XYZ file of C-alpha atoms in Angstrom:
599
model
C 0.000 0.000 0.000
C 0.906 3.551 -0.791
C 1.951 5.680 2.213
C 3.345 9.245 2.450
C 6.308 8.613 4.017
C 8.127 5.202 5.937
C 7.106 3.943 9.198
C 10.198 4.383 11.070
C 12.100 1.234 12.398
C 14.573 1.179 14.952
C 16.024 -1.078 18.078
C 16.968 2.018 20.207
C 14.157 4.281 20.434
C 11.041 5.771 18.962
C 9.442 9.240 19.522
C 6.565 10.957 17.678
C 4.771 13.593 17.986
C 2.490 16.736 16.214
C 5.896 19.136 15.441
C 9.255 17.803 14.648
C 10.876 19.882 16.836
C 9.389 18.281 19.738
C 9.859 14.882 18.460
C 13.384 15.729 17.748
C 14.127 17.105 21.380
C 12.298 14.229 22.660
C 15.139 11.805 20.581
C 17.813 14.493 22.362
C 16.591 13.098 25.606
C 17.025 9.150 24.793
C 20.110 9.895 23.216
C 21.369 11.306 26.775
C 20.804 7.805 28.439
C 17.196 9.564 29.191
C 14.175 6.908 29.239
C 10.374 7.213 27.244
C 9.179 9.243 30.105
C 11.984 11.922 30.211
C 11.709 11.687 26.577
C 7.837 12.556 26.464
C 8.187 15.466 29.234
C 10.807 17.228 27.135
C 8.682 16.758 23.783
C 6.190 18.155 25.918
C 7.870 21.071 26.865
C 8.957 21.950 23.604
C 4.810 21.434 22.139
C 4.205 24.600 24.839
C 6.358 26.799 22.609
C 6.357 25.911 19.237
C 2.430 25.023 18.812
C 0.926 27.689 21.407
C -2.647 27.947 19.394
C -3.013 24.338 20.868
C -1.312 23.428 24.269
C 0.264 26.281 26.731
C 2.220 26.230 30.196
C -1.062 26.430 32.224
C -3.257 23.496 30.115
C -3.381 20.329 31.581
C -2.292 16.266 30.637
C -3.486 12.775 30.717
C -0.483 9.925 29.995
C -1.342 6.406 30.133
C 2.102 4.921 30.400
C 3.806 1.348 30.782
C 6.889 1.347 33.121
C 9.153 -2.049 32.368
C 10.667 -2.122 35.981
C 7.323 -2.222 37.225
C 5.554 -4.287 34.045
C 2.472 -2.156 35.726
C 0.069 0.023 33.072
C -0.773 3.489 34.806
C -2.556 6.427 34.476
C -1.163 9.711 35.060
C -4.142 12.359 35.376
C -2.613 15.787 35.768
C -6.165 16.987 34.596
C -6.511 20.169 37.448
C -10.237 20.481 38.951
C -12.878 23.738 39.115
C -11.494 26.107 41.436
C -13.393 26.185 45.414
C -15.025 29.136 44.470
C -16.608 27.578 40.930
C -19.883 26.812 41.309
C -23.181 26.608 39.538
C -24.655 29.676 41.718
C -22.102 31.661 41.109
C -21.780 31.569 37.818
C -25.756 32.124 37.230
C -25.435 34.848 38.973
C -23.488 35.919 36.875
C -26.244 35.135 34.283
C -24.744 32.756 32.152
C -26.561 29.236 31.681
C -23.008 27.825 30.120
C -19.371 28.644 31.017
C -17.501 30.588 28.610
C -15.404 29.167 26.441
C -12.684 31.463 26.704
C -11.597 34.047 29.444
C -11.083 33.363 32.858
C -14.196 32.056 34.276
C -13.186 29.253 32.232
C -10.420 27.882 34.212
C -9.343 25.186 35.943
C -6.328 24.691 38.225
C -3.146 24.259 35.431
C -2.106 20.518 36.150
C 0.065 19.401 33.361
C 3.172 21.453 34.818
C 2.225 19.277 37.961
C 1.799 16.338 35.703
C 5.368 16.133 34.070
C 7.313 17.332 37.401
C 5.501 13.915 39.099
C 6.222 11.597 35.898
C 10.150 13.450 36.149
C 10.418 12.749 39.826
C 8.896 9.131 39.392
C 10.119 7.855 36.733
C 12.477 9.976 34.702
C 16.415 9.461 34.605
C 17.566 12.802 33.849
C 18.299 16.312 35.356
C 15.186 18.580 35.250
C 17.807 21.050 33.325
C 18.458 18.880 30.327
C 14.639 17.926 30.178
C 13.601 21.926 30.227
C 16.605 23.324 28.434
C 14.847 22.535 24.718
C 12.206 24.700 25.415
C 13.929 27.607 27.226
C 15.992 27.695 23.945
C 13.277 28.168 21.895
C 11.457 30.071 24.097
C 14.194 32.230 24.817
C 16.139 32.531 20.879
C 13.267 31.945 19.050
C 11.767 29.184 16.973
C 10.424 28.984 13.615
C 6.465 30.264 13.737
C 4.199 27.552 12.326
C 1.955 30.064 9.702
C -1.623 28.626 11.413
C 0.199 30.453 14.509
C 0.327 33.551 12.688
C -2.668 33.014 11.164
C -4.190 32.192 14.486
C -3.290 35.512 15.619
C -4.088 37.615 12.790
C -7.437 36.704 13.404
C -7.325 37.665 16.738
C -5.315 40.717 16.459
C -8.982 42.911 17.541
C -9.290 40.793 20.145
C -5.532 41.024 21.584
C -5.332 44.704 20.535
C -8.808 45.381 22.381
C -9.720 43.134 24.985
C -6.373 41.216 26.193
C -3.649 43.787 25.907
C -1.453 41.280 27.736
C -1.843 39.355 24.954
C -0.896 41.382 22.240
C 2.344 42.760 24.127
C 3.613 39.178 23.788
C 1.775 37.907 20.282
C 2.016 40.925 18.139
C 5.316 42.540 18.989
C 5.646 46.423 17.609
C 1.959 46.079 16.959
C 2.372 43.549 14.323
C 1.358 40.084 13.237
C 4.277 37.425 13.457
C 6.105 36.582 10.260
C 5.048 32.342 9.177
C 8.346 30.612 9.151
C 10.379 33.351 10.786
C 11.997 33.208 14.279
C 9.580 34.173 17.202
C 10.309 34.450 20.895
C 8.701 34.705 24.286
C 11.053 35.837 26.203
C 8.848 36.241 29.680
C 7.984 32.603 29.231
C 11.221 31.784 28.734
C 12.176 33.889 32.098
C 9.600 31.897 33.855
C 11.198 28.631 33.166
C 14.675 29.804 33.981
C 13.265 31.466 37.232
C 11.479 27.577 38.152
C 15.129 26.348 37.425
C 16.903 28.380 39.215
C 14.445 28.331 42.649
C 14.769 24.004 41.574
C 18.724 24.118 41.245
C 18.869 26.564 44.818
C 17.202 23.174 46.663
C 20.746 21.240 46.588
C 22.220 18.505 43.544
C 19.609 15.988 44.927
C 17.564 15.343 40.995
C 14.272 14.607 42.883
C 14.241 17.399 45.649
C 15.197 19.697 42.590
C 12.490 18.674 40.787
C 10.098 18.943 43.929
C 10.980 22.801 44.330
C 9.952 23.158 40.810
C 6.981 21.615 41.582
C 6.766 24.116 44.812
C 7.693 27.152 42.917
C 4.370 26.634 39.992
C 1.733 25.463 42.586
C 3.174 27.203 46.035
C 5.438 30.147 44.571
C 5.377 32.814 42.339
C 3.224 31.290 39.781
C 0.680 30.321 41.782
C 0.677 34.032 43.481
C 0.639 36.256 39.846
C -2.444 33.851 38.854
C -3.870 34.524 41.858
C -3.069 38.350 41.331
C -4.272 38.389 37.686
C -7.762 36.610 38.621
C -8.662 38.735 41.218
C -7.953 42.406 39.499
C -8.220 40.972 35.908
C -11.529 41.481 34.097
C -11.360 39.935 31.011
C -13.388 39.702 27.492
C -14.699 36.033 26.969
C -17.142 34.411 24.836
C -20.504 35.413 26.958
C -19.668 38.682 25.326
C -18.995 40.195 29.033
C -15.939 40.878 30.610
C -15.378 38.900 34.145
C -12.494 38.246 36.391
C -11.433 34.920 37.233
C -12.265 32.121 40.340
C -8.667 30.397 40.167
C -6.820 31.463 43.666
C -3.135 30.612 44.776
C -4.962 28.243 47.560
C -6.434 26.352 44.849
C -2.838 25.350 43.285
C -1.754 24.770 46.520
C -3.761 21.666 47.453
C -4.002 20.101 44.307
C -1.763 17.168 43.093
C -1.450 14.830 40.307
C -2.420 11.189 40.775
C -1.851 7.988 40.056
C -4.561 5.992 38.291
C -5.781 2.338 37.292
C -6.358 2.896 33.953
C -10.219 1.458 32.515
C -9.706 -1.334 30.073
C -11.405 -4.040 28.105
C -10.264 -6.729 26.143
C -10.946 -6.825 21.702
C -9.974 -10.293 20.193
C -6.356 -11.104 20.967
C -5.586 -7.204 22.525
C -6.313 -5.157 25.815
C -6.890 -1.506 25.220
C -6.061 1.235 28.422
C -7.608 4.330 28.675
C -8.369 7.268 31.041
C -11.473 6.739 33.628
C -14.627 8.004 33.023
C -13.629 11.804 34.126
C -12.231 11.721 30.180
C -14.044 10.074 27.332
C -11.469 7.334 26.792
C -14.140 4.677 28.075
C -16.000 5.714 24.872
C -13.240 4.187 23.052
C -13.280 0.703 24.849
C -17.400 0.622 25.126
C -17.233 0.977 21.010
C -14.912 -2.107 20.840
C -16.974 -3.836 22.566
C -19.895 -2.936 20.739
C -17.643 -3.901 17.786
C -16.890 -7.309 19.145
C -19.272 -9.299 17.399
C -19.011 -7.739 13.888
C -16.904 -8.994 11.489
C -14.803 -6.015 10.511
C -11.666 -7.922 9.034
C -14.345 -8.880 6.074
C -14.798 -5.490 5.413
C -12.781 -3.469 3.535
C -10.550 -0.743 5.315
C -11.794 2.099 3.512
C -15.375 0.383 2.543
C -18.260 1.745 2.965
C -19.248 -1.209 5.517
C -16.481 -0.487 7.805
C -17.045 3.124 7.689
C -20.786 2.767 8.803
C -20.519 0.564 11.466
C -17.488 2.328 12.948
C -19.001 5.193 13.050
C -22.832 3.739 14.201
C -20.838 2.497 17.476
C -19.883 5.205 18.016
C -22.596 6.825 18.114
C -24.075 4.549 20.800
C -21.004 4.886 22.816
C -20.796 8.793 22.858
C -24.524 8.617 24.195
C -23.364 6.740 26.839
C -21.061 9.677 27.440
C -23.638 12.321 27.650
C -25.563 9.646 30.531
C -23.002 8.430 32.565
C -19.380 10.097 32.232
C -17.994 12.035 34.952
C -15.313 12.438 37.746
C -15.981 9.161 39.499
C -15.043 10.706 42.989
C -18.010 12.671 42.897
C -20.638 10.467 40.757
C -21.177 7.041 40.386
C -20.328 5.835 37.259
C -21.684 2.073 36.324
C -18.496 1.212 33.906
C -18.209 -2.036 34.392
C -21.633 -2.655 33.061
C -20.956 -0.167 29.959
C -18.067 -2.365 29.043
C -19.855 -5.695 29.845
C -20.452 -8.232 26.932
C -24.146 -8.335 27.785
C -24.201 -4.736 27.637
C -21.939 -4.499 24.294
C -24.798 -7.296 22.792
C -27.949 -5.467 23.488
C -26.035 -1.755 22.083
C -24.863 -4.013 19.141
C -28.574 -4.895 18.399
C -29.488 -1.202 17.709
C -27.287 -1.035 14.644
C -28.893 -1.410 11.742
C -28.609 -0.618 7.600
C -29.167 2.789 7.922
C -27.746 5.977 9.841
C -29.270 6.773 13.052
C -30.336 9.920 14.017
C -31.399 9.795 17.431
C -28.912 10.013 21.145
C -29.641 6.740 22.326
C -27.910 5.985 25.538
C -28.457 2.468 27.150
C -30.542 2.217 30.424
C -28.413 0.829 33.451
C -30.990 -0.774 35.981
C -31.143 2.299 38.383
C -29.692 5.050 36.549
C -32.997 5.208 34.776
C -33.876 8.701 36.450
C -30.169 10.244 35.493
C -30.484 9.286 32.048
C -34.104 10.667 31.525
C -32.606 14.096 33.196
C -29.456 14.107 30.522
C -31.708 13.346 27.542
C -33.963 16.728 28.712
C -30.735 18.604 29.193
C -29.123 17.792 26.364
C -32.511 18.638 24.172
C -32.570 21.701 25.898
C -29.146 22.952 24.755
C -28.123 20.759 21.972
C -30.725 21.718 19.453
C -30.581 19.335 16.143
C -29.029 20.553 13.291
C -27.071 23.492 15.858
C -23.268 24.047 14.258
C -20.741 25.849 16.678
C -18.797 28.897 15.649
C -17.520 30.055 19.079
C -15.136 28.548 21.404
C -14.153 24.800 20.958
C -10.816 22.912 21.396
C -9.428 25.645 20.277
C -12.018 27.699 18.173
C -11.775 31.008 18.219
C -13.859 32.822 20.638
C -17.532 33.693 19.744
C -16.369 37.987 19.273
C -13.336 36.813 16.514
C -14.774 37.063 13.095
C -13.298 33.729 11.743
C -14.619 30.706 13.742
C -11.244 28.527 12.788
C -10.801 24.960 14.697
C -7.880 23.806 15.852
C -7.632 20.814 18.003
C -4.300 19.983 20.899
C -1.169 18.166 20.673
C 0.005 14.492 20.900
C 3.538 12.472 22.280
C 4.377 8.950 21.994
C 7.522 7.326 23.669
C 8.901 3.803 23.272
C 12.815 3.293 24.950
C 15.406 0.500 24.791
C 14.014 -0.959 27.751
C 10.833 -1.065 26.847
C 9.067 1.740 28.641
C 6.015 3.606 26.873
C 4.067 6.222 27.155
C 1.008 8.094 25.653
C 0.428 11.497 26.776
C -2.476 14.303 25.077
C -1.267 17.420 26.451
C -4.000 20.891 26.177
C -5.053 23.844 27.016
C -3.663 27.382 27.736
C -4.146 28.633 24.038
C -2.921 31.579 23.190
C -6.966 32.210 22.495
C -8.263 30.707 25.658
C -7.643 33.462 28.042
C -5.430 36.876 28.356
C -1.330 36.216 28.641
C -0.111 37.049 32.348
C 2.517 39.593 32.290
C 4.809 37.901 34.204
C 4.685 35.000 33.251
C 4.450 35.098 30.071
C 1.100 32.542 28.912
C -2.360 32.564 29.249
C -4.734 30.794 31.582
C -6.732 27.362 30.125
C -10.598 27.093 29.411
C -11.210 23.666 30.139
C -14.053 24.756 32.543
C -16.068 24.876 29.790
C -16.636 21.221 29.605
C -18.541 21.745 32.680
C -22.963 21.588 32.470
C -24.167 24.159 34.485
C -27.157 22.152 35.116
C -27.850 20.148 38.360
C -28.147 16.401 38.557
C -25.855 15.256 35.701
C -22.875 13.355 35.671
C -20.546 16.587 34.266
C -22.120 18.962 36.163
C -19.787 21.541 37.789
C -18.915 21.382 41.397
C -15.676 23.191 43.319
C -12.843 20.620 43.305
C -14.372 18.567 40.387
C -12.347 17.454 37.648
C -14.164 18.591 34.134
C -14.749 15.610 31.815
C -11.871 16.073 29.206
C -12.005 14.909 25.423
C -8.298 13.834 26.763
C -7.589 10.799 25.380
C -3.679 8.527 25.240
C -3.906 5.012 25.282
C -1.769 2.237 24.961
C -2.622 -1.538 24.052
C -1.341 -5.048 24.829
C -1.216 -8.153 22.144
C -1.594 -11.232 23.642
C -0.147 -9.943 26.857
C 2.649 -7.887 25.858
C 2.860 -4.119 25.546
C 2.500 -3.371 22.256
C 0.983 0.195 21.071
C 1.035 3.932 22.324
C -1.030 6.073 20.489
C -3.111 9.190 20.575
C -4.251 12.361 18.261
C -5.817 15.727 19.017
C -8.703 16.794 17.742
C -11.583 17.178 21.098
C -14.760 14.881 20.116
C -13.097 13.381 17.749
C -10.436 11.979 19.470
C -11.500 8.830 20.365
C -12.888 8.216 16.350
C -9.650 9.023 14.873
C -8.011 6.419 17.098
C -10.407 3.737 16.401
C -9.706 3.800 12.388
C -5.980 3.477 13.272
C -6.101 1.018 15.823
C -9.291 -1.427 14.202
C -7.412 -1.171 10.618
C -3.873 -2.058 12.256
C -6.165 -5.052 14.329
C -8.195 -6.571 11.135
C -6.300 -5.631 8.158
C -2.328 -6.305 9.000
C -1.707 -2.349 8.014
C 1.534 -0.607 9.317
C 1.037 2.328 11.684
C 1.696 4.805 8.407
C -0.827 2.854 6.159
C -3.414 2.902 8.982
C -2.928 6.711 9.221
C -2.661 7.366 6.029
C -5.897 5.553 5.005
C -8.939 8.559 4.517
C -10.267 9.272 8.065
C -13.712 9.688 9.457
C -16.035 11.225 12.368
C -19.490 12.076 13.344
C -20.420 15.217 15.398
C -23.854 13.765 15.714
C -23.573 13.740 19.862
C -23.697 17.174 21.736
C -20.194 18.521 21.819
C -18.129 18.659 24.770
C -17.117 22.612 24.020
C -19.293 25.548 24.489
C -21.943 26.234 23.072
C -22.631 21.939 23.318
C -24.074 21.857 19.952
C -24.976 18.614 17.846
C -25.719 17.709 14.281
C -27.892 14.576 14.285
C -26.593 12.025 11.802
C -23.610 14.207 10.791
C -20.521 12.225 9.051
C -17.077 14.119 8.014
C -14.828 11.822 5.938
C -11.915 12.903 3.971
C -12.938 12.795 -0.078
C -10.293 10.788 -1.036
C -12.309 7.225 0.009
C -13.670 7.721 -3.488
C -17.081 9.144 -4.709
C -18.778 5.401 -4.650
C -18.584 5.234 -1.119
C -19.599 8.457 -0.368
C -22.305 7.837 -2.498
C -22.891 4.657 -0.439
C -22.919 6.088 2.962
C -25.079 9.255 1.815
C -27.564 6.423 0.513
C -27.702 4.597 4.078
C -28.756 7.931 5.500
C -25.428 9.722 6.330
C -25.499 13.442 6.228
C -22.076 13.342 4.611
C -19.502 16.637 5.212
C -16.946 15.986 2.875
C -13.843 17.055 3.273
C -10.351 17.455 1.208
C -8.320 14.668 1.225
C -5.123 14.788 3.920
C -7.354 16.933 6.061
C -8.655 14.989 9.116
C -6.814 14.003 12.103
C -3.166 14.105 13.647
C -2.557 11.044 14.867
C 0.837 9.392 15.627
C 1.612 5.915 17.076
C 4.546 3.685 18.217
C 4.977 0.322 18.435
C 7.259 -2.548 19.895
C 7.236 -5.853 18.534
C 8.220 -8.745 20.693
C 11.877 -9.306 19.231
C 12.171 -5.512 20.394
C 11.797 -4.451 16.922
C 10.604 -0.259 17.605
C 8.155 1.295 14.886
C 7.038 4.809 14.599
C 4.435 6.752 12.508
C 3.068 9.862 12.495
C 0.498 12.078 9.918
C 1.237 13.607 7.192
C -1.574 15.950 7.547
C -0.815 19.608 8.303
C 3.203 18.854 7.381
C 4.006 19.154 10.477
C 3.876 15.964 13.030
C 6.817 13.499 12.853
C 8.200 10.484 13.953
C 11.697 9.731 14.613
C 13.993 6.782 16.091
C 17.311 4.324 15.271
């Protein structure tokens, strides 16, 4: 088969990820004597600068990781909660029915600085110097500007001018829009970094006490105190059309903390599939497997109409059970083991038929029969059929910007000599999500968003609650054996992306480049997780290139087919290890900018 470009093989070690300088600082790290997970962090680092449209310092992360000293699958979930001061009375008094999607009512406390400071101290090998001295570099000297960066802030150049002068001071330097492929700094993020070293290096030679003080200096220091300080006397545009301050407070930082996680899985044919808990929408992935189970998708052709339909009609029935029953399991019940049951999976299974649904249909769990009825009036309420969004998504321009463009987040994968691996889906803290803090040099995320400011429902928002994220890593055994890391931006349509890769590497014996390569598919016919929640019953994008007889096909079965240009979907990357230790890597061609690399 035809691909773009090689999947990369190798014995030493594999990176990818959505820019190649991240993956190439990652392959810095492993070429130090660094292992996968110092290898991601850097990566990770390096994503902040060079792709700030889509992931900044203050977002947050969810890494699903396999350590080889351990032979234990974990889940890291540096996904911050609502501030104590966030909740549903105080933001209708404010008299907003939905968060905004921007600004900083919209945030959450930042966890993925948290996140890779625990997975450093942990698990990493090397100093926290060499892991952050990539992205001071750029930071500091400059890197080359992406032109969807510039044109990201062209389009917000009102806005920044405007509303969020802190913005502009660091996005359109001398007043003017960035230059595409010419070097652009941050040099107050870069100060920031060097100040968290510094305060880390004062704490003594000891690696994981100097990593703790950098840990101390974000969440108990001086970046906890000029959020604080910028919430409180900052009242900023967002996408209510209003200008508010922010609920975030220094105490907030101070007594969160990453954790730890058993990661939800459920076993497809041969393979075992990890994921996030139900606080993220990874179980969606696993509960359309199962659904998936009994239909015989290796008979079907990779691209065929057949395979495309009944992809994408589990997934509809698994993203309903979203809507029902996802949220942050310490503060609702969540019945997942019945959602990933094979009873369950049989009866869901039953509902797919010839021709495109059109209808939410989430499954009825004996005595969640009262929650499910609430969602389905909640959801009608706000997700009107046929709605489209052009405000704030993951990251869409806010609702006052002119041009509603999409982007979508960033994406690592890690596979060492030793046979560590990790998946991690960094987000948040666009450069469009909230107003740059001027000393520190990046904005505030909006993840708050994700929040229903409606009582009674699994994702409703309480103080201390983690928001459900789109957030999705995973990784995936064969037959025992750690075998695939993989992940993509891209919100809702995380989870879909994935599945083509992973089901057409499972039944049709494709490398990870010929599975990504293959036209790609998605359905925004569930209420979106961004504001304003909209849906579009029966909805189907698919790249053009799968030919015009199968979109003929799948318009036929009652598809309301978006087509779009071929080499336009998705952004996935993946890495593999085979059991002779044999390392692959792949990662899209799409937007000429993610890459794989490893020897």
């Amino acid at each position: 088969m035809f691909t773009t470009r090689p999947e990369i093989l190798g014995t030493f070690g594999v990176v990818t990820s959505t820019h190649w300088l991240a993956t190439a600082s990652g392959m810095a790290m492993l070429e130090k004597g660094g292992n996968a997970f110092d290898a991601c962090a850097a990566a990770a680092f390096v994503l902040q600068v060079v792709e700030p449209h889509l992931v900044g310092p203050a977002g947050d992360m969810p890494a699903v990781f396999y350590a080889a000293d351990t032979k234990k699958v974990e889940v890291l979930c540096a996904q911050g909660p609502a501030p104590q001061a966030a909740t549903i009375a105080a933001y209708k008094a404010l008299g907003l029915d939905m968060i905004p999607g921007s600004g900083l009512l919209a945030t959450v406390v930042p966890g993925a600085f948290g996140g890779w400071m625990t997975l450093l101290r942990d698990h990493g090998r090397l100093a926290l110097r060499e892991v952050l001295e990539p992205a001071i570099g750029y930071f500091e000297h400059g890197h080359p500007m992406l032109p969807r960066v510039s044109d990201s802030i062209r389009e917000l150049t009102d806005l920044f001018s405007n509303e969020w002068p802190t913005s502009g001071a660091v996005y359109l330097p001398g007043g003017n829009v960035p230059e595409a492929r010419k070097l652009f700094a941050n040099k107050a993020a870069a100060a920031t970094y060097r100040r968290i070293l510094s305060e880390a290096e004062a704490a003594g030679s000891d690696r994981q006490k100097q990593i703790q003080a950098a840990y101390d200096a974000w969440y108990k220091g001086f970046v906890a105190e000029a959020m604080d300080r910028f919430c409180r006397s900052t009242e900023a545009m967002d996408s209510s059309g209003r200008r508010n301050k922010g609920l975030l407070t220094a105490d907030d930082m101070a007594r969160w903390q990453p954790t730890y996680e058993t990661p939800a899985s459920a076993t497809y044919h041969d393979w075992e599939v990890f994921k996030i808990g139900p606080w993220g929408q990874g179980p969606a992935f696993l509960q359309t497997l199962k659904i998936l189970e009994g239909i015989d998708l290796a008979g079907m052709g990779p691209d065929s109409p057949d395979f495309v339909h009944h992809v994408v009609e589990a997934m509809k029935l698994a993203f309903a059970d979203r809507e029902a029953y996802y949220g942050d399991p310490d503060f609702v019940k969540v019945p997942l083991a019945t959602l990933l049951s094979e009873d369950y999976a049989a009866g869901r299974r039953s509902l797919i038929g010839e021709r495109a649904s059109l209808e939410l249909r989430p499954g009825i769990v004996p005595g969640f029969e009262a929650q499910v009825a609430h969602a389905l009036k909640a959801l009608g309420a706000i997700a009107q059929p046929g709605q489209t969004s052009a405000a704030v998504g993951e990251p869409t321009m806010a609702s006052m910007v002119a041009a509603g463009r999409k982007g979508d987040t960033v994406h690592i994968d890690v596979i060492d000599k030793w046979g560590n691996m990790i998946a991690a889906t960094p987000s948040g803290g666009w450069l469009q999500s909230s107003p740059v803090i001027p000393e520190l040099g990046f904005p505030l995320n909006s993840r708050a968003q994700m929040f229903w400011l409606e009582e009674g429902l699994p994702a409703s928002l309480a103080p201390g609650k983690r928001p459900r994220t789109t957030l999705t890593p995973s990784i995936a055994f064969e037959r025992g054996e750690p075998r695939l890391a993989f992940g993509t931006p891209g919100g809702d349509q995380q989870e879909q992306w994935q599945l083509g890769l992973f089901l057409r590497r499972v039944h049709h014996g494709l490398n990870l480049q010929e599975a990504i390569d293959l036209p790609l598919f998605h359905t925004q016919h569930f209420p979106s997780s961004f504001y304003p929640r909209a849906s579009r019953p029966g909805h189907l994008m698919i790249e053009e290139s799968i030919g015009t007889a199968a979109l003929s096909e799948l318009a036929r079965r009652g598809h309301a087919i978006e087509k779009a240009p071929a080499w336009t979907v998705g952004r996935l990357t993946a890495a593999e290890r085979d059991s002779d230790g044999l390392l692959r890597a792949a990662a899209t061609p799409r937007l000429m900018q993610a890459y794989a690399a490893g020897r």
